[in-house]
Coordinates of C-alpha atoms and ligand atoms in Angstrom, one line a residue:
M1 CA -0.2 0.1 0.0
R2 CA 3.1 2.2 0.3
R3 CA 3.5 4.5 -2.7
K4 CA 7.1 5.3 -1.7
A5 CA 10.2 3.8 -2.0
W6 CA 12.6 4.2 1.5
K7 CA 16.1 4.1 1.9
W8 CA 16.3 2.0 5.2
E9 CA 17.4 4.1 8.3
K10 CA 18.6 1.8 11.3
M11 CA 17.1 4.8 14.0
L12 CA 14.4 6.3 12.3
L13 CA 14.0 9.3 14.8
E14 CA 16.2 10.3 17.7
I15 CA 15.3 12.5 20.5
T16 CA 18.3 14.1 22.6
D17 CA 18.0 16.2 26.1
L18 CA 14.4 17.6 25.0
N19 CA 13.0 19.8 27.4
K20 CA 10.1 21.7 27.6
H21 CA 8.8 24.2 30.5
F22 CA 4.6 25.3 31.2
G23 CA 5.8 28.3 33.3
G24 CA 7.2 27.0 36.6
L25 CA 6.4 23.4 35.3
H26 CA 9.4 21.5 33.7
A27 CA 6.9 19.3 32.0
V28 CA 9.9 17.6 29.8
R29 CA 13.5 17.2 31.3
N30 CA 16.4 16.1 28.8
A31 CA 14.1 13.4 27.3
T32 CA 16.7 11.3 25.5
F33 CA 15.5 7.9 23.4
S34 CA 15.7 6.5 19.7
V35 CA 12.9 4.9 17.4
E36 CA 14.4 2.0 15.6
E37 CA 12.6 1.8 12.3
N38 CA 9.9 -0.6 11.1
K39 CA 9.3 -1.5 15.2
V40 CA 6.8 -0.2 17.3
T41 CA 8.0 1.3 20.2
G42 CA 5.9 2.4 23.1
L43 CA 5.8 5.7 25.4
V44 CA 4.2 4.8 28.9
G45 CA 4.1 6.4 32.2
P46 CA 1.0 7.9 34.6
N47 CA -0.9 10.8 33.5
G48 CA 1.2 13.8 33.4
A49 CA 4.6 12.2 32.7
G50 CA 5.1 14.3 29.6
K51 CA 4.2 11.8 26.7
T52 CA 1.8 14.0 24.8
T53 CA 4.4 16.9 25.0
V54 CA 7.1 14.7 24.0
F55 CA 4.8 13.9 20.8
N56 CA 3.9 17.5 20.2
M57 CA 7.7 18.3 20.3
I58 CA 8.3 15.7 17.9
T59 CA 5.7 16.2 15.5
G60 CA 6.6 20.2 15.6
T61 CA 2.7 21.8 17.1
I62 CA 5.0 23.1 20.2
Q63 CA 8.1 24.5 20.3
V64 CA 11.3 23.1 22.5
D65 CA 13.0 25.1 25.2
S66 CA 16.3 23.2 24.5
G67 CA 17.6 19.7 22.8
A68 CA 17.2 17.9 19.3
V69 CA 15.0 16.4 16.8
T70 CA 16.3 14.2 14.5
F71 CA 14.5 12.6 11.7
R72 CA 16.5 10.1 9.3
G73 CA 19.6 11.9 10.3
A74 CA 18.4 15.3 9.7
D75 CA 18.0 18.1 12.3
I76 CA 14.1 18.6 12.3
T77 CA 14.1 20.6 15.7
R78 CA 13.5 24.2 14.2
V79 CA 11.0 22.8 10.9
T80 CA 7.5 23.6 10.6
A81 CA 4.8 20.9 11.7
Q82 CA 3.2 20.8 8.1
E83 CA 7.0 20.3 7.1
R84 CA 7.6 17.8 9.5
V85 CA 4.4 15.6 8.0
R86 CA 6.2 16.4 4.5
H87 CA 9.0 14.4 5.8
G88 CA 6.9 11.8 7.1
I89 CA 5.8 11.9 10.4
A90 CA 2.1 12.4 11.2
R91 CA 0.3 11.6 14.1
T92 CA -3.3 10.9 15.9
F93 CA -4.7 12.8 19.0
Q94 CA -5.8 11.5 22.2
D95 CA -9.3 12.3 21.5
V96 CA -10.1 11.2 17.9
R97 CA -10.5 14.6 15.9
L98 CA -12.5 13.7 13.1
L99 CA -14.4 16.1 11.5
P100 CA -17.8 14.7 12.3
R101 CA -19.8 16.2 9.3
L102 CA -17.2 15.3 6.7
S103 CA -17.9 11.9 5.2
V104 CA -15.8 8.8 6.3
A105 CA -14.1 9.0 3.0
E106 CA -13.7 13.2 3.2
N107 CA -12.4 12.9 6.4
V108 CA -9.1 10.6 4.7
A109 CA -8.9 12.9 2.0
V110 CA -7.6 15.4 3.8
G111 CA -4.3 13.4 4.7
V112 CA -3.7 13.3 1.0
Q113 CA -0.9 15.7 0.0
N114 CA -1.1 15.8 -3.6
Q115 CA -2.7 19.5 -3.6
P116 CA 0.0 22.2 -1.8
G117 CA -1.5 24.7 0.6
E118 CA -4.5 21.9 1.2
G119 CA -3.0 19.4 3.2
F120 CA -3.6 17.8 6.6
F121 CA -3.1 20.6 8.8
Q122 CA -5.0 23.2 7.2
V123 CA -8.3 21.3 7.4
L124 CA -7.4 19.5 10.6
F125 CA -6.9 22.8 12.5
A126 CA -9.0 25.1 10.0
P127 CA -11.4 22.9 8.3
V128 CA -12.3 24.6 5.1
H129 CA -13.6 22.7 2.1
V130 CA -12.2 19.7 1.0
H131 CA -12.9 19.9 -2.9
R132 CA -10.8 18.7 -6.0
R133 CA -10.6 15.2 -5.2
E134 CA -9.2 13.9 -8.4
K135 CA -9.6 10.6 -9.1
E136 CA -6.0 10.0 -8.1
T137 CA -6.9 11.0 -4.4
M138 CA -9.8 9.2 -4.0
E139 CA -7.9 5.9 -4.9
H140 CA -5.3 6.8 -2.3
V141 CA -8.0 7.3 0.4
H142 CA -10.1 3.8 -0.6
A143 CA -6.7 1.9 -0.7
C144 CA -6.0 3.6 2.9
L145 CA -9.8 2.5 4.2
D146 CA -9.3 -0.7 2.7
F147 CA -6.1 -1.1 4.9
V148 CA -7.2 -0.2 7.8
G149 CA -10.5 -2.5 7.3
I150 CA -13.5 0.0 7.0
N151 CA -16.5 -1.1 5.0
P152 CA -17.1 0.6 1.6
K153 CA -20.4 0.8 2.4
V154 CA -20.3 3.4 5.1
R155 CA -17.2 5.3 3.4
N156 CA -19.9 8.2 2.3
E157 CA -21.8 8.4 5.7
P158 CA -20.8 11.1 7.9
A159 CA -18.0 10.0 10.3
S160 CA -20.2 10.6 13.8
N161 CA -22.4 7.6 12.4
L162 CA -19.5 5.3 12.9
S163 CA -18.5 3.6 16.8
Y164 CA -15.4 4.7 18.6
G165 CA -13.4 1.9 17.2
E166 CA -14.1 2.6 13.6
Q167 CA -13.3 6.5 14.1
K168 CA -9.6 5.7 15.2
L169 CA -9.4 3.5 12.3
V170 CA -10.3 5.9 9.9
S171 CA -7.9 8.6 11.9
I172 CA -5.3 5.9 11.5
A173 CA -6.1 5.6 7.7
R174 CA -5.7 9.2 7.7
L175 CA -2.3 9.3 8.4
L176 CA -1.5 6.3 5.9
A177 CA -2.8 8.9 3.4
T178 CA -0.3 11.2 4.5
D179 CA 2.3 8.7 3.1
S180 CA 3.9 8.8 6.6
R181 CA 6.8 6.4 7.5
L182 CA 6.9 7.6 11.4
L183 CA 3.4 7.1 12.9
L184 CA 2.6 8.8 16.3
L185 CA -0.4 7.0 18.0
D186 CA -1.9 8.7 21.1
E187 CA -3.5 5.8 23.0
P188 CA -4.6 4.3 20.1
T189 CA -6.7 1.5 22.1
S190 CA -8.0 3.6 25.0
G191 CA -12.0 2.8 25.1
L192 CA -11.7 0.2 22.7
D193 CA -13.5 -2.8 23.3
E194 CA -12.6 -6.5 22.3
A195 CA -13.5 -6.9 18.8
S196 CA -12.3 -3.3 18.2
L197 CA -8.8 -4.4 20.0
D198 CA -8.6 -7.0 17.7
Q199 CA -8.9 -5.1 14.9
F200 CA -6.4 -2.9 16.1
R201 CA -3.9 -5.5 17.1
A202 CA -4.2 -6.9 12.7
L203 CA -3.4 -3.8 11.9
L204 CA -0.5 -3.3 13.9
A205 CA 1.3 -6.0 12.4
K206 CA 0.1 -4.9 9.4
L207 CA 1.4 -1.5 9.6
I208 CA 4.7 -2.9 10.4
S209 CA 4.6 -5.6 7.2
D210 CA 4.0 -2.9 5.4
G211 CA 7.5 -0.9 6.6
R212 CA 6.4 1.3 9.1
T213 CA 7.6 2.5 12.3
V214 CA 5.1 3.1 15.5
L215 CA 5.7 4.7 18.8
M216 CA 2.7 5.0 20.6
V217 CA 1.0 6.0 24.0
E218 CA -0.1 3.2 25.9
H219 CA -1.3 2.8 29.5
N220 CA -2.1 -1.0 29.6
M221 CA 1.3 -3.0 30.5
L222 CA 0.1 -6.3 29.4
L223 CA -0.8 -4.8 25.7
V224 CA 2.7 -3.1 25.2
R225 CA 4.4 -6.4 26.5
E226 CA 2.6 -8.1 23.7
L227 CA 2.8 -5.2 21.2
C228 CA 6.0 -3.4 21.2
D229 CA 9.6 -4.0 20.7
Q230 CA 10.9 -1.6 23.3
A231 CA 9.3 1.1 25.2
V232 CA 10.0 4.3 27.1
F233 CA 9.2 4.7 30.6
M234 CA 8.6 8.3 31.6
A235 CA 7.3 9.8 34.9
T236 CA 7.0 13.6 36.2
G237 CA 8.8 14.7 33.0
D238 CA 12.2 12.5 33.1
V239 CA 12.5 9.4 30.8
L240 CA 13.2 6.8 33.6
A241 CA 14.3 3.8 31.3
V242 CA 14.3 2.5 27.5
D243 CA 14.2 -0.9 27.6
T244 CA 12.3 -4.1 26.4
P245 CA 8.9 -4.1 27.7
E246 CA 9.6 -7.3 29.9
K247 CA 12.6 -5.6 31.2
L248 CA 10.7 -2.6 32.5
M249 CA 8.0 -4.5 34.0
E250 CA 10.6 -5.6 36.6
M251 CA 11.6 -2.1 37.5
E252 CA 10.1 -1.0 41.0
E253 CA 9.3 2.3 40.0
L254 CA 6.8 1.1 37.1
R255 CA 5.5 -1.7 39.0
E256 CA 4.6 0.8 41.8
V257 CA 2.8 3.1 38.9
Y258 CA 0.8 0.4 37.0
F259 CA 0.3 -2.3 39.7
G260 CA 1.2 -0.6 43.0
A261 CA 3.8 -3.3 44.0
Ligands
ADP1 N1 0.0 23.4 27.2 C1 0.4 23.0 28.3 N2 0.2 24.4 29.3 C2 0.4 24.3 30.6 N3 0.6 22.9 31.2 C3 0.7 21.6 29.9 C4 0.5 22.3 28.9 N4 0.9 20.9 28.0 C5 0.8 19.8 29.2 N5 1.1 20.9 30.6 C6 1.5 20.2 31.6 O1 2.8 19.2 32.0 C7 2.4 17.8 32.2 C8 3.0 17.1 31.0 O2 1.3 16.7 30.3 P1 1.7 15.6 29.6 O3 2.6 15.7 28.2 O4 0.1 15.8 29.0 O5 1.3 14.4 29.7 P2 0.8 12.7 29.4 O6 0.9 12.9 28.1 O7 1.7 12.0 29.7 O8 -0.6 12.3 30.6 C9 1.4 18.0 32.9 O9 1.3 18.6 34.1 C10 0.7 18.8 32.3 O10 -0.4 19.6 33.2
MG2 MG1 -1.1 12.2 26.7

């Protein structure tokens, strides 16, 4: 389903000594870790740990106070959010953020970047009109929806008609439409029922077979162990450890947070 040929990198993304303050709060402190290409990396830690803030600094929706973000060996710390999508980094939000009145297919079409100045960002942050849907764009949209397993029958319905789990899949289809190789998923499994969770499991495996790289915030450590190759454990702004999920689950600090032990 991938439309681009990629030169393979071992470390797709590296963040080095990232810092972010909000007023007097040091929300992220010297965060350093790497994301290996074509793997699933989990980002774990209690509420307020700084996970979403790290996501925002990787995507460029907030500026870093200090530190560096390197993608495919290039320093992108000062690159705009919109430009980073073009580099191949895209994210979902903790809340789903589909445009409820647009159809399912139109929601995915906003991710397609054929038309300069009409991409993901304009429509996501300043919903205008999604027009000029050329044949090629719509073919790509349907390929993305096929990939995540959304039934063709519902694709012209308003996005708000879909179940929560389906809407989450559509938000991932929208990322695929950007042709991004690094997908940042903020709590993709929260609120999913068992059946939707099974769909997500299968989708994640497909994304990896397709050559994508995933960094995801996940609260359920059992799912992290099942789905992630490595994980980054944050608490109160610090990266406490980067290791395999099994190793992290042996850490006293992590056990206290997750299992109260
Ligand atoms: N835009 C903001 N303005 C002020 N404080 C913020 C902002 N975003 C996050 N914070 C604070 O920074 C800390 C880390 O938040 P966040 O990155 O959302 O954590 P997590 O995603 O791990 O729950 C929290 O204490 C939160 O209240
Ligand atoms: Mg968060």
